[in-house]
Amino acid sequence: MTSQELQQYLLREFPQENARCEWKEMKNLKNLFAGDEKNDVISYVAAIANMEGGHLVIGVQDKTLEIVGTDLSKFNLNAQSAVWKLLEHCTNLSSEGLSIDEYTTEDSHKTVWIIHIPKHLPRRPVYAHKKAWQRVEDALVEMTQERLAAILEEPVFEAKDWSAEIVPNAVLTDLDELAVAKARVMFKKVHASKIPAEEIDAWTVEELLSNSGIMIDGKLTRAAIILLGKPVSVFKLRPAVVEVTWTLRDERQEVVDYEHFTAPFILTVDQILSKIRNLTMRELPGGTLFPETMKQYDDYTIREALHNAIAHQDYTLQQRINFVENPGYLYYANGGSFIPGTLQNVLTTKGPQRYFRNECLCRAMVNFNMIDTVSRGIKKMFNEQWKRHFPMPDYEIDALNKEVGVKIYGNTINEKYTELLKENNTLTLEDCILLDAVQKRHRISEKDVVALLNRGLLEGDTSEYNISLDIAKKTRQLPYYTHNRGLDKAKLQHMILQYLQNAGSVGAKRDAIFDYLRDVLPRNKTPEQQERMVGNILAEMKEAEIVIVKGRIWYVK
């Protein structure tokens, strides 16, 4: 669309500002996304969510909706990752219905964002900067006690549990006998301290299923078919898709092999996991010459990740669960929003999760010893990787497309970094997660960067940081450190001077100088940043009258 067409579209779809709609210029989102409270994006999102939900239009002039655009060039977020940031910064913000539309005009190349904001969840006001906000006429204010009381007293909506719905034409013969037998064994194991095994053995199949919560009033639920049903029985759940696809990929990400698995999942999970080539590895623990052996993947972690995907899959989306085996890591993906909102919520919340998408299915999986009762599974996965000195799991939460993915690593990314986990016993799980992100060159919040810098765990500044030299020395990773940091400016200037002296009267273009220096430039910078760095050094050498430039050719003066 042109600027005029986009303006007309906005005037038609979002004609006036009110409690459900806000227009903001915000030309520089880098400073205004999560900056000063009451004046940034997250404050407005929280305020709109705390009313009835609505829309925030960014990059337009107030009153007229004239397209002024918002600068995203220095803002390391796109529309998708911005949704994740909103969920991270806005406590209690629901991911359901949260999305961002991005429009860039064809004539002026100006970008406008429309943030679609869901209404707050029942009895859960949304917070930004640890404060609840609301709109009062044209003003954004901290929430009044009256409005807060109104939210906290709202009736709780009873969400419909898809997995608890009765399958009208399902009967006991739709269930796999071996699956039912295993369910009985697992039920006895889980409830050994409460119910005598002899009593459970005496139960009829109907009694076992009823006590497991997957048979209601003598009728089978969808959860019963998913966990215990014969493969043919899943057709009674159509159009839902009850299937896990295992795929094996090589180093070039080409498919080498694949297989589809369906119900009964209480049995087929073992068949799926048996496909993994879980190699035996030899590890040298710190301070010993005697190697320990361990599997490439921890059995609990790979099983928990798959069980989570089955338990929390949104079966109404009619998607398969994907399980991809790659060289060095496993990848799981299931359809549906991430119910806790953010990974941080999972790792910091104490006690069990309050709400499950598939309550009936989850409770049955607890009864059959497939998942735990206090929702500690994800945190335990992180702890297991930490104990093994492996990279932390990577969660990919796609709120727009309603998909949750997790990558489980089966090897080290940097062996010297691994030594840090082995030798430093003062690190917390949170420390390991943050340093792991640095290892993977993921961005972390400025607050966390500052904290790690202050503790000497990182060096640099808040925009460019790396594992500190002290840690590099302690963990003997000076080669890695030097490669990441690159040579210092004086050495680079010396190399440039030597190169131009060798070139003589022919001289050299900047591109050739850059290619000459490429291997000794900092690896923690992008190619663009490296080129800019070389350009700055050449400019300084020119100003110092060490070199000269004629046209595009550089010479020694």
Coordinates of C-alpha atoms in Angstrom, one line a residue:
M1 CA 0.0 0.0 0.0
T2 CA 1.0 3.6 -0.5
S3 CA 1.1 6.0 2.4
Q4 CA -2.3 7.4 1.4
E5 CA -3.9 4.0 1.1
L6 CA -2.5 2.9 4.4
Q7 CA -3.8 6.0 6.1
Q8 CA -7.2 5.5 4.6
Y9 CA -7.2 1.8 5.8
L10 CA -6.3 2.9 9.3
L11 CA -8.9 5.6 9.3
R12 CA -11.5 3.0 8.3
E13 CA -10.5 0.3 10.7
F14 CA -9.3 2.3 13.7
P15 CA -11.3 5.6 13.3
Q16 CA -10.9 7.0 16.8
E17 CA -8.9 6.8 20.0
N18 CA -10.7 5.4 23.0
A19 CA -10.2 2.7 25.7
R20 CA -9.8 0.1 23.0
C21 CA -7.5 2.0 20.6
E22 CA -4.5 4.2 20.9
W23 CA -2.5 6.0 18.2
K24 CA 1.2 6.7 18.9
E25 CA 4.0 8.2 16.8
M26 CA 6.9 6.4 18.6
K27 CA 9.4 7.1 15.8
N28 CA 12.2 5.3 17.7
L29 CA 11.0 1.9 19.1
K30 CA 14.4 1.0 20.4
N31 CA 14.0 3.6 23.2
L32 CA 10.2 3.4 23.5
F33 CA 9.3 -0.3 23.5
A34 CA 10.2 -0.9 27.1
G35 CA 11.6 2.4 28.3
D36 CA 10.0 4.9 30.7
E37 CA 6.9 3.7 32.4
K38 CA 3.7 5.3 31.3
N39 CA 5.3 6.4 28.0
D40 CA 6.4 3.2 26.4
V41 CA 4.7 0.4 24.4
I42 CA 4.4 -2.1 27.2
S43 CA 2.6 0.4 29.4
Y44 CA 0.0 1.1 26.7
V45 CA -0.4 -2.6 26.0
A46 CA -1.0 -3.3 29.7
A47 CA -3.5 -0.4 29.9
I48 CA -5.5 -1.6 26.9
A49 CA -5.4 -5.2 28.1
N50 CA -6.8 -4.1 31.5
M51 CA -9.9 -2.6 29.8
E52 CA -11.5 -4.7 27.1
G53 CA -8.5 -5.3 24.9
G54 CA -8.0 -3.5 21.6
H55 CA -5.3 -2.1 19.4
L56 CA -2.2 0.1 19.5
V57 CA -1.2 1.7 16.2
I58 CA 2.4 2.7 16.2
G59 CA 4.1 5.0 13.6
V60 CA 1.2 7.4 12.9
Q61 CA 0.6 11.0 13.9
D62 CA -1.9 11.6 16.6
K63 CA -5.3 13.1 15.5
T64 CA -4.7 12.7 11.8
L65 CA -3.2 9.2 11.5
E66 CA -0.7 10.6 9.0
I67 CA 2.0 8.0 8.3
V68 CA 5.3 9.0 10.0
G69 CA 6.7 5.5 10.4
T70 CA 8.7 4.0 13.2
D71 CA 12.4 3.3 13.1
L72 CA 13.2 -0.4 13.4
S73 CA 16.8 -0.3 11.9
K74 CA 18.4 -0.2 15.4
F75 CA 15.7 -2.3 17.0
N76 CA 16.7 -6.0 17.1
L77 CA 13.1 -7.2 17.0
N78 CA 10.7 -8.1 14.3
A79 CA 6.9 -8.4 14.7
Q80 CA 7.2 -12.0 15.8
S81 CA 9.9 -11.6 18.4
A82 CA 8.2 -8.4 19.6
V83 CA 5.2 -10.5 20.7
W84 CA 7.6 -12.6 22.8
K85 CA 9.0 -9.4 24.3
L86 CA 5.6 -8.2 25.2
L87 CA 4.8 -11.5 27.0
E88 CA 8.1 -11.2 28.8
H89 CA 7.6 -7.6 29.9
C90 CA 3.9 -7.6 30.6
T91 CA 3.0 -9.9 33.5
N92 CA -0.3 -11.9 33.0
L93 CA -0.6 -10.8 29.4
S94 CA -2.4 -13.6 27.5
S95 CA -0.7 -14.9 24.3
E96 CA -4.1 -15.9 22.9
G97 CA -5.1 -13.2 20.4
L98 CA -1.9 -11.2 20.9
S99 CA -0.4 -10.4 17.5
I100 CA 1.4 -7.6 15.5
D101 CA 0.6 -6.6 11.9
E102 CA 3.4 -4.8 10.1
Y103 CA 2.9 -2.6 7.1
T104 CA 5.6 -0.8 5.1
T105 CA 4.5 1.8 2.5
E106 CA 5.5 1.3 -1.1
D107 CA 6.2 5.0 -1.8
S108 CA 7.8 6.3 1.4
H109 CA 9.1 3.0 2.9
K110 CA 7.7 3.9 6.3
T111 CA 6.7 1.1 8.7
V112 CA 3.6 1.0 10.8
W113 CA 2.8 -1.6 13.5
I114 CA -0.7 -2.5 14.7
I115 CA -0.5 -4.4 18.0
H116 CA -3.7 -6.5 18.6
I117 CA -4.1 -6.8 22.4
P118 CA -6.3 -9.4 24.1
K119 CA -8.4 -8.6 27.1
H120 CA -6.9 -9.5 30.4
L121 CA -7.6 -13.0 31.8
P122 CA -10.3 -13.2 34.5
R123 CA -9.1 -11.9 37.9
R124 CA -5.6 -11.3 36.4
P125 CA -4.7 -7.6 35.8
V126 CA -1.8 -7.0 33.4
Y127 CA 1.3 -5.4 34.8
A128 CA 4.1 -3.4 33.1
H129 CA 7.0 -2.0 35.2
K130 CA 5.4 -3.9 38.1
K131 CA 2.3 -1.6 37.9
A132 CA -1.2 -2.1 36.6
W133 CA -2.3 0.6 34.1
Q134 CA -5.6 1.7 32.6
R135 CA -7.0 4.3 30.3
V136 CA -9.1 7.2 31.8
E137 CA -10.4 9.2 28.9
D138 CA -7.2 10.3 27.0
A139 CA -4.8 9.7 29.9
L140 CA -2.8 6.6 30.8
V141 CA -2.8 6.2 34.6
E142 CA -1.9 3.7 37.2
M143 CA -4.9 1.5 37.8
T144 CA -7.4 2.8 40.3
Q145 CA -8.5 0.7 43.3
E146 CA -12.0 0.5 41.9
R147 CA -10.9 -0.9 38.6
L148 CA -8.5 -3.3 40.3
A149 CA -11.3 -4.6 42.6
A150 CA -13.6 -5.0 39.6
I151 CA -11.0 -7.2 37.8
L152 CA -10.2 -9.3 40.9
E153 CA -13.9 -10.0 41.5
E154 CA -14.7 -11.1 38.0
P155 CA -16.2 -14.6 37.6
V156 CA -13.7 -17.2 36.4
F157 CA -14.6 -18.5 33.0
E158 CA -14.6 -22.3 32.9
A159 CA -12.6 -23.1 29.8
K160 CA -13.8 -26.1 27.8
D161 CA -11.4 -29.1 28.0
W162 CA -11.3 -30.7 24.5
S163 CA -9.6 -33.8 25.9
A164 CA -12.5 -34.4 28.4
E165 CA -15.2 -34.5 25.7
I166 CA -17.0 -37.8 25.3
V167 CA -16.4 -39.7 22.1
P168 CA -20.0 -40.7 21.2
N169 CA -19.4 -43.9 19.3
A170 CA -16.3 -45.2 21.3
V171 CA -16.5 -48.5 23.1
L172 CA -14.0 -50.5 25.2
T173 CA -13.1 -52.6 22.1
D174 CA -11.6 -49.4 20.6
L175 CA -8.8 -49.6 23.3
D176 CA -5.6 -51.6 22.9
E177 CA -5.4 -54.4 25.4
L178 CA -1.6 -54.1 25.9
A179 CA -2.0 -50.3 26.4
V180 CA -4.7 -50.9 29.1
A181 CA -2.4 -53.5 30.8
K182 CA 0.5 -51.0 30.9
A183 CA -1.8 -48.3 32.2
R184 CA -2.8 -50.6 35.1
V185 CA 0.9 -51.2 35.9
M186 CA 1.7 -47.5 35.8
F187 CA -1.3 -46.6 37.9
K188 CA -0.2 -49.0 40.6
K189 CA 3.3 -47.5 40.6
V190 CA 2.0 -43.9 41.0
H191 CA -0.5 -44.8 43.7
A192 CA 1.5 -47.4 45.6
S193 CA 1.4 -45.5 48.8
K194 CA -2.4 -44.9 48.8
I195 CA -4.1 -47.9 47.1
P196 CA -3.0 -51.5 47.6
A197 CA -1.8 -53.2 44.3
E198 CA -4.2 -56.1 44.9
E199 CA -7.2 -53.7 45.0
I200 CA -6.2 -52.1 41.6
D201 CA -5.6 -55.6 40.1
A202 CA -9.2 -56.5 41.1
W203 CA -10.7 -53.5 39.3
T204 CA -12.5 -54.0 36.0
V205 CA -11.3 -52.0 33.0
E206 CA -14.1 -49.6 33.5
E207 CA -13.1 -49.0 37.1
L208 CA -9.5 -48.5 36.1
L209 CA -10.4 -45.9 33.4
S210 CA -12.9 -44.2 35.7
N211 CA -10.3 -43.8 38.5
S212 CA -7.8 -42.5 36.0
G213 CA -10.3 -39.9 34.9
I214 CA -10.6 -40.9 31.2
M215 CA -14.0 -42.6 31.5
I216 CA -16.9 -40.5 32.6
D217 CA -20.3 -42.0 33.4
G218 CA -19.3 -45.2 31.6
K219 CA -18.2 -43.4 28.4
L220 CA -14.8 -42.9 26.9
T221 CA -13.2 -39.5 26.6
R222 CA -10.9 -38.2 23.8
A223 CA -8.0 -38.6 26.3
A224 CA -8.7 -42.3 26.6
I225 CA -8.4 -42.7 22.8
I226 CA -5.2 -40.7 22.6
L227 CA -3.4 -42.7 25.3
L228 CA -5.0 -46.2 25.1
G229 CA -6.8 -46.3 21.8
K230 CA -6.0 -48.7 18.9
P231 CA -4.5 -46.9 15.9
V232 CA -7.8 -47.2 13.9
S233 CA -9.8 -45.6 16.8
V234 CA -8.2 -42.2 16.2
F235 CA -10.5 -41.8 13.2
K236 CA -13.3 -41.2 15.7
L237 CA -11.5 -38.0 16.8
R238 CA -11.5 -36.5 13.3
P239 CA -10.8 -33.8 12.3
A240 CA -8.3 -33.7 15.1
V241 CA -4.9 -35.2 14.2
V242 CA -3.3 -37.6 16.7
E243 CA 0.1 -38.2 15.3
V244 CA 3.8 -37.8 16.0
T245 CA 6.1 -37.6 13.1
W246 CA 9.8 -38.6 13.7
T247 CA 12.2 -37.3 11.1
L248 CA 15.9 -37.9 10.8
R249 CA 18.0 -35.2 9.1
D250 CA 21.7 -35.1 8.2
E251 CA 24.2 -32.3 8.4
R252 CA 22.7 -30.6 5.3
Q253 CA 19.2 -30.7 6.9
E254 CA 18.1 -33.2 4.2
V255 CA 15.6 -35.9 5.3
V256 CA 17.3 -39.3 5.7
D257 CA 14.3 -41.2 7.2
Y258 CA 10.9 -40.6 8.8
E259 CA 8.0 -42.5 10.3
H260 CA 4.5 -41.5 11.6
F261 CA 3.3 -42.8 15.0
T262 CA -0.2 -42.6 16.5
A263 CA -2.2 -44.0 19.4
P264 CA -1.9 -45.6 21.9
F265 CA 0.7 -43.0 23.0
I266 CA 1.3 -44.9 26.3
L267 CA 3.0 -47.5 24.1
T268 CA 4.2 -45.6 21.0
V269 CA 6.3 -43.1 23.0
D270 CA 8.8 -45.9 23.6
Q271 CA 8.7 -46.8 19.9
I272 CA 9.4 -43.2 19.0
L273 CA 12.2 -42.8 21.4
S274 CA 13.8 -46.0 20.3
K275 CA 14.4 -44.4 16.9
I276 CA 17.0 -42.0 18.4
R277 CA 20.6 -42.8 17.9
N278 CA 21.6 -42.0 21.6
L279 CA 25.3 -42.5 21.3
T280 CA 27.6 -43.2 24.3
M281 CA 30.0 -40.3 24.9
R282 CA 33.3 -40.2 26.9
E283 CA 33.7 -37.2 29.2
L284 CA 36.7 -36.1 31.3
P285 CA 35.4 -34.5 34.5
G286 CA 37.4 -31.6 35.9
G287 CA 40.4 -32.7 37.9
T288 CA 40.6 -36.3 36.7
L289 CA 42.2 -38.3 33.9
F290 CA 39.6 -41.1 34.1
P291 CA 36.8 -40.7 31.6
E292 CA 33.2 -41.1 32.5
T293 CA 30.8 -42.4 30.0
M294 CA 27.3 -41.1 29.4
K295 CA 24.6 -41.1 26.8
Q296 CA 24.4 -38.2 24.3
Y297 CA 20.8 -37.5 25.6
D298 CA 19.5 -37.8 29.1
D299 CA 16.6 -40.3 29.1
Y300 CA 14.4 -38.1 31.4
T301 CA 14.9 -35.0 29.3
I302 CA 14.0 -36.5 25.9
R303 CA 11.1 -38.4 27.3
E304 CA 9.7 -35.4 29.2
A305 CA 9.9 -33.2 26.2
L306 CA 7.9 -35.6 24.1
H307 CA 5.3 -36.2 26.8
N308 CA 4.9 -32.4 27.2
A309 CA 4.3 -32.1 23.5
I310 CA 1.6 -34.8 23.6
A311 CA 0.0 -33.4 26.8
H312 CA -0.1 -29.7 25.7
Q313 CA -0.8 -30.2 22.0
D314 CA -3.8 -28.2 20.8
Y315 CA -5.5 -31.0 18.9
T316 CA -8.1 -28.6 17.5
L317 CA -5.4 -27.1 15.2
Q318 CA -5.3 -30.4 13.2
Q319 CA -1.5 -30.5 13.3
R320 CA 1.1 -33.3 13.8
I321 CA 3.6 -33.2 16.6
N322 CA 7.0 -33.0 15.0
F323 CA 10.0 -34.8 16.5
V324 CA 13.2 -34.1 14.4
E325 CA 16.5 -35.8 15.1
N326 CA 19.4 -33.7 13.9
P327 CA 23.2 -34.1 14.2
G328 CA 23.8 -32.9 17.8
Y329 CA 20.3 -31.9 18.8
L330 CA 16.7 -33.0 19.0
Y331 CA 13.8 -30.7 18.1
Y332 CA 10.2 -31.1 19.3
A333 CA 7.3 -28.9 18.1
N334 CA 3.6 -29.0 19.0
G335 CA 0.7 -26.8 18.1
G336 CA -0.8 -24.4 20.6
S337 CA 0.1 -21.3 22.6
F338 CA 2.5 -21.6 25.5
I339 CA 0.0 -21.6 28.4
P340 CA 2.5 -20.1 31.1
G341 CA 3.1 -17.2 28.7
T342 CA 6.9 -17.1 29.0
L343 CA 9.7 -19.6 29.8
Q344 CA 10.7 -17.2 32.7
N345 CA 7.3 -17.9 34.3
V346 CA 7.9 -21.6 34.2
L347 CA 11.4 -21.4 35.7
T348 CA 10.5 -18.9 38.5
T349 CA 7.0 -19.9 39.5
K350 CA 6.8 -22.1 42.6
G351 CA 4.2 -24.7 42.9
P352 CA 2.1 -26.5 40.2
Q353 CA 0.8 -24.9 37.1
R354 CA -2.7 -23.6 37.6
Y355 CA -4.2 -24.3 34.2
F356 CA -3.7 -27.0 31.6
R357 CA -5.0 -26.9 28.0
N358 CA -6.0 -30.6 28.2
E359 CA -6.8 -31.1 31.9
C360 CA -8.2 -34.6 31.5
L361 CA -5.4 -35.8 29.3
C362 CA -2.7 -34.3 31.6
R363 CA -4.3 -35.8 34.8
A364 CA -4.4 -39.2 33.1
M365 CA -0.7 -38.9 32.1
V366 CA 0.1 -38.1 35.7
N367 CA -1.8 -41.2 36.8
F368 CA 0.1 -43.3 34.2
N369 CA 3.5 -41.9 35.3
M370 CA 4.1 -40.1 32.0
I371 CA 4.3 -36.5 33.5
D372 CA 4.7 -35.2 37.1
T373 CA 2.1 -33.6 39.3
V374 CA 3.8 -30.3 40.2
S375 CA 4.7 -29.1 36.7
R376 CA 8.4 -29.3 37.5
G377 CA 9.3 -31.1 34.2
I378 CA 10.7 -28.1 32.2
K379 CA 12.8 -26.8 35.1
K380 CA 14.1 -30.3 35.7
M381 CA 15.1 -30.6 32.0
F382 CA 17.2 -27.4 32.5
N383 CA 18.8 -28.8 35.6
E384 CA 19.6 -32.1 33.9
Q385 CA 21.4 -30.4 31.1
W386 CA 23.3 -28.2 33.6
K387 CA 24.4 -31.3 35.5
R388 CA 25.7 -32.8 32.3
H389 CA 27.5 -29.6 31.4
F390 CA 25.5 -29.4 28.1
P391 CA 23.9 -26.3 26.5
M392 CA 20.5 -25.4 28.0
P393 CA 17.3 -26.3 26.1
D394 CA 16.2 -23.6 23.6
Y395 CA 12.4 -22.8 23.6
E396 CA 10.8 -21.2 20.5
I397 CA 7.4 -19.8 21.4
D398 CA 5.6 -18.6 18.3
A399 CA 2.5 -16.9 19.7
L400 CA 1.4 -15.7 16.2
N401 CA 1.4 -19.2 14.6
K402 CA 0.5 -21.0 17.8
E403 CA 3.5 -23.3 18.0
V404 CA 5.9 -24.2 20.7
G405 CA 9.3 -25.8 19.9
V406 CA 12.2 -26.9 22.0
K407 CA 15.7 -27.9 21.0
I408 CA 17.6 -30.4 23.2
Y409 CA 21.4 -30.4 22.7
G410 CA 23.3 -33.6 22.6
N411 CA 26.8 -32.1 22.4
T412 CA 28.8 -29.1 23.5
I413 CA 28.8 -25.9 21.5
N414 CA 32.1 -24.7 22.9
E415 CA 34.2 -27.2 25.0
K416 CA 36.0 -24.4 26.9
Y417 CA 32.7 -22.9 27.9
T418 CA 31.7 -26.4 29.2
E419 CA 34.8 -26.3 31.4
L420 CA 33.3 -23.2 33.1
L421 CA 30.2 -25.2 34.2
K422 CA 32.4 -28.0 35.5
E423 CA 34.8 -25.9 37.5
N424 CA 32.7 -23.0 38.8
N425 CA 30.3 -24.4 41.5
T426 CA 29.1 -20.9 42.5
L427 CA 26.9 -20.4 39.4
T428 CA 23.1 -20.7 39.8
L429 CA 20.7 -22.1 37.2
E430 CA 19.8 -18.6 36.2
D431 CA 23.5 -17.7 35.7
C432 CA 24.0 -20.8 33.5
I433 CA 20.9 -19.9 31.4
L434 CA 22.2 -16.4 30.8
L435 CA 25.8 -17.4 30.1
D436 CA 24.4 -20.2 27.8
A437 CA 22.6 -17.5 25.9
V438 CA 25.8 -15.5 25.5
Q439 CA 27.6 -18.7 24.3
K440 CA 24.9 -19.0 21.6
R441 CA 25.1 -15.3 20.8
H442 CA 21.5 -14.7 21.8
R443 CA 20.7 -11.3 23.1
I444 CA 19.8 -11.0 26.8
S445 CA 18.3 -8.0 28.6
E446 CA 20.4 -5.0 29.4
K447 CA 19.6 -5.5 33.1
D448 CA 21.0 -9.0 33.0
V449 CA 24.1 -7.8 31.0
V450 CA 24.8 -5.2 33.6
A451 CA 24.5 -7.7 36.4
L452 CA 26.9 -10.1 34.8
L453 CA 29.3 -7.4 33.9
N454 CA 29.4 -6.2 37.5
R455 CA 30.1 -9.7 38.7
G456 CA 33.0 -10.1 36.2
L457 CA 31.3 -12.8 34.3
L458 CA 31.1 -10.7 31.1
E459 CA 33.2 -7.9 29.7
G460 CA 32.6 -5.2 27.1
D461 CA 29.6 -3.0 27.2
T462 CA 25.8 -3.5 27.2
S463 CA 25.7 -3.6 23.4
E464 CA 28.7 -5.8 22.7
Y465 CA 29.7 -8.3 25.4
N466 CA 31.5 -11.6 25.7
I467 CA 32.8 -14.0 28.3
S468 CA 35.3 -12.1 30.4
L469 CA 39.0 -12.5 30.2
D470 CA 39.2 -13.7 33.8
I471 CA 36.8 -16.5 33.1
A472 CA 38.7 -17.3 29.9
K473 CA 41.9 -17.6 31.8
K474 CA 40.3 -19.8 34.5
T475 CA 38.8 -22.1 32.0
R476 CA 41.8 -22.1 29.6
Q477 CA 39.8 -20.7 26.7
L478 CA 42.2 -18.0 25.7
P479 CA 42.2 -19.2 22.0
Y480 CA 38.4 -18.9 21.9
Y481 CA 38.6 -15.5 23.7
T482 CA 41.2 -14.2 21.3
H483 CA 39.2 -15.3 18.3
N484 CA 36.0 -13.7 19.7
R485 CA 37.7 -10.5 20.7
G486 CA 40.1 -10.3 17.7
L487 CA 43.4 -8.5 17.7
D488 CA 43.6 -5.1 19.3
K489 CA 43.6 -1.9 17.3
A490 CA 47.4 -1.3 17.4
K491 CA 48.1 -4.8 15.9
L492 CA 45.4 -4.3 13.2
Q493 CA 47.0 -0.9 12.3
H494 CA 50.4 -2.6 12.1
M495 CA 49.0 -5.3 9.8
I496 CA 47.3 -2.7 7.5
L497 CA 50.6 -0.7 7.3
Q498 CA 52.6 -3.8 6.5
Y499 CA 50.0 -4.8 3.8
L500 CA 50.1 -1.4 2.1
Q501 CA 53.9 -1.3 2.2
N502 CA 54.0 -4.7 0.4
A503 CA 51.4 -3.4 -2.1
G504 CA 53.7 -0.4 -2.9
S505 CA 52.6 2.0 -5.6
V506 CA 49.7 -0.3 -6.6
G507 CA 48.0 0.3 -3.3
A508 CA 44.9 -1.6 -2.2
K509 CA 41.1 -1.1 -2.0
R510 CA 39.4 -1.3 1.3
D511 CA 37.7 -4.5 0.3
A512 CA 41.1 -6.2 -0.2
I513 CA 42.3 -4.8 3.2
F514 CA 39.2 -6.2 4.8
D515 CA 39.7 -9.6 3.3
Y516 CA 43.3 -9.6 4.5
L517 CA 42.2 -8.9 8.1
R518 CA 39.0 -11.0 8.1
D519 CA 40.5 -13.9 10.1
V520 CA 41.8 -11.8 12.9
L521 CA 38.7 -9.6 13.4
P522 CA 36.3 -10.2 16.3
R523 CA 34.1 -13.1 15.6
N524 CA 31.4 -11.7 18.0
K525 CA 30.7 -8.9 15.4
T526 CA 28.6 -9.2 12.3
P527 CA 30.3 -8.8 8.9
E528 CA 28.8 -5.3 8.6
Q529 CA 30.3 -4.4 12.1
Q530 CA 33.7 -5.8 11.0
E531 CA 33.7 -3.7 7.8
R532 CA 32.7 -0.6 9.8
M533 CA 35.6 -1.3 12.3
V534 CA 38.2 -1.6 9.4
G535 CA 36.8 1.7 7.9
N536 CA 37.1 3.5 11.2
I537 CA 40.7 2.3 11.6
L538 CA 41.6 3.4 8.1
A539 CA 40.0 6.8 8.8
E540 CA 42.1 7.2 12.0
M541 CA 45.3 6.2 10.2
K542 CA 44.5 8.8 7.5
E543 CA 43.9 11.5 10.1
A544 CA 47.2 10.6 11.7
E545 CA 48.8 11.0 8.2
I546 CA 50.0 7.4 8.2
V547 CA 48.1 6.5 5.0
I548 CA 46.4 8.4 2.2
V549 CA 43.5 7.5 -0.1
K550 CA 43.2 8.5 -3.7
G551 CA 39.8 7.7 -5.1
R552 CA 39.2 4.2 -3.6
I553 CA 42.8 3.2 -3.4
W554 CA 44.8 3.3 -0.1
Y555 CA 48.6 3.9 0.0
V556 CA 51.3 4.3 2.6
K557 CA 52.1 8.0 2.9

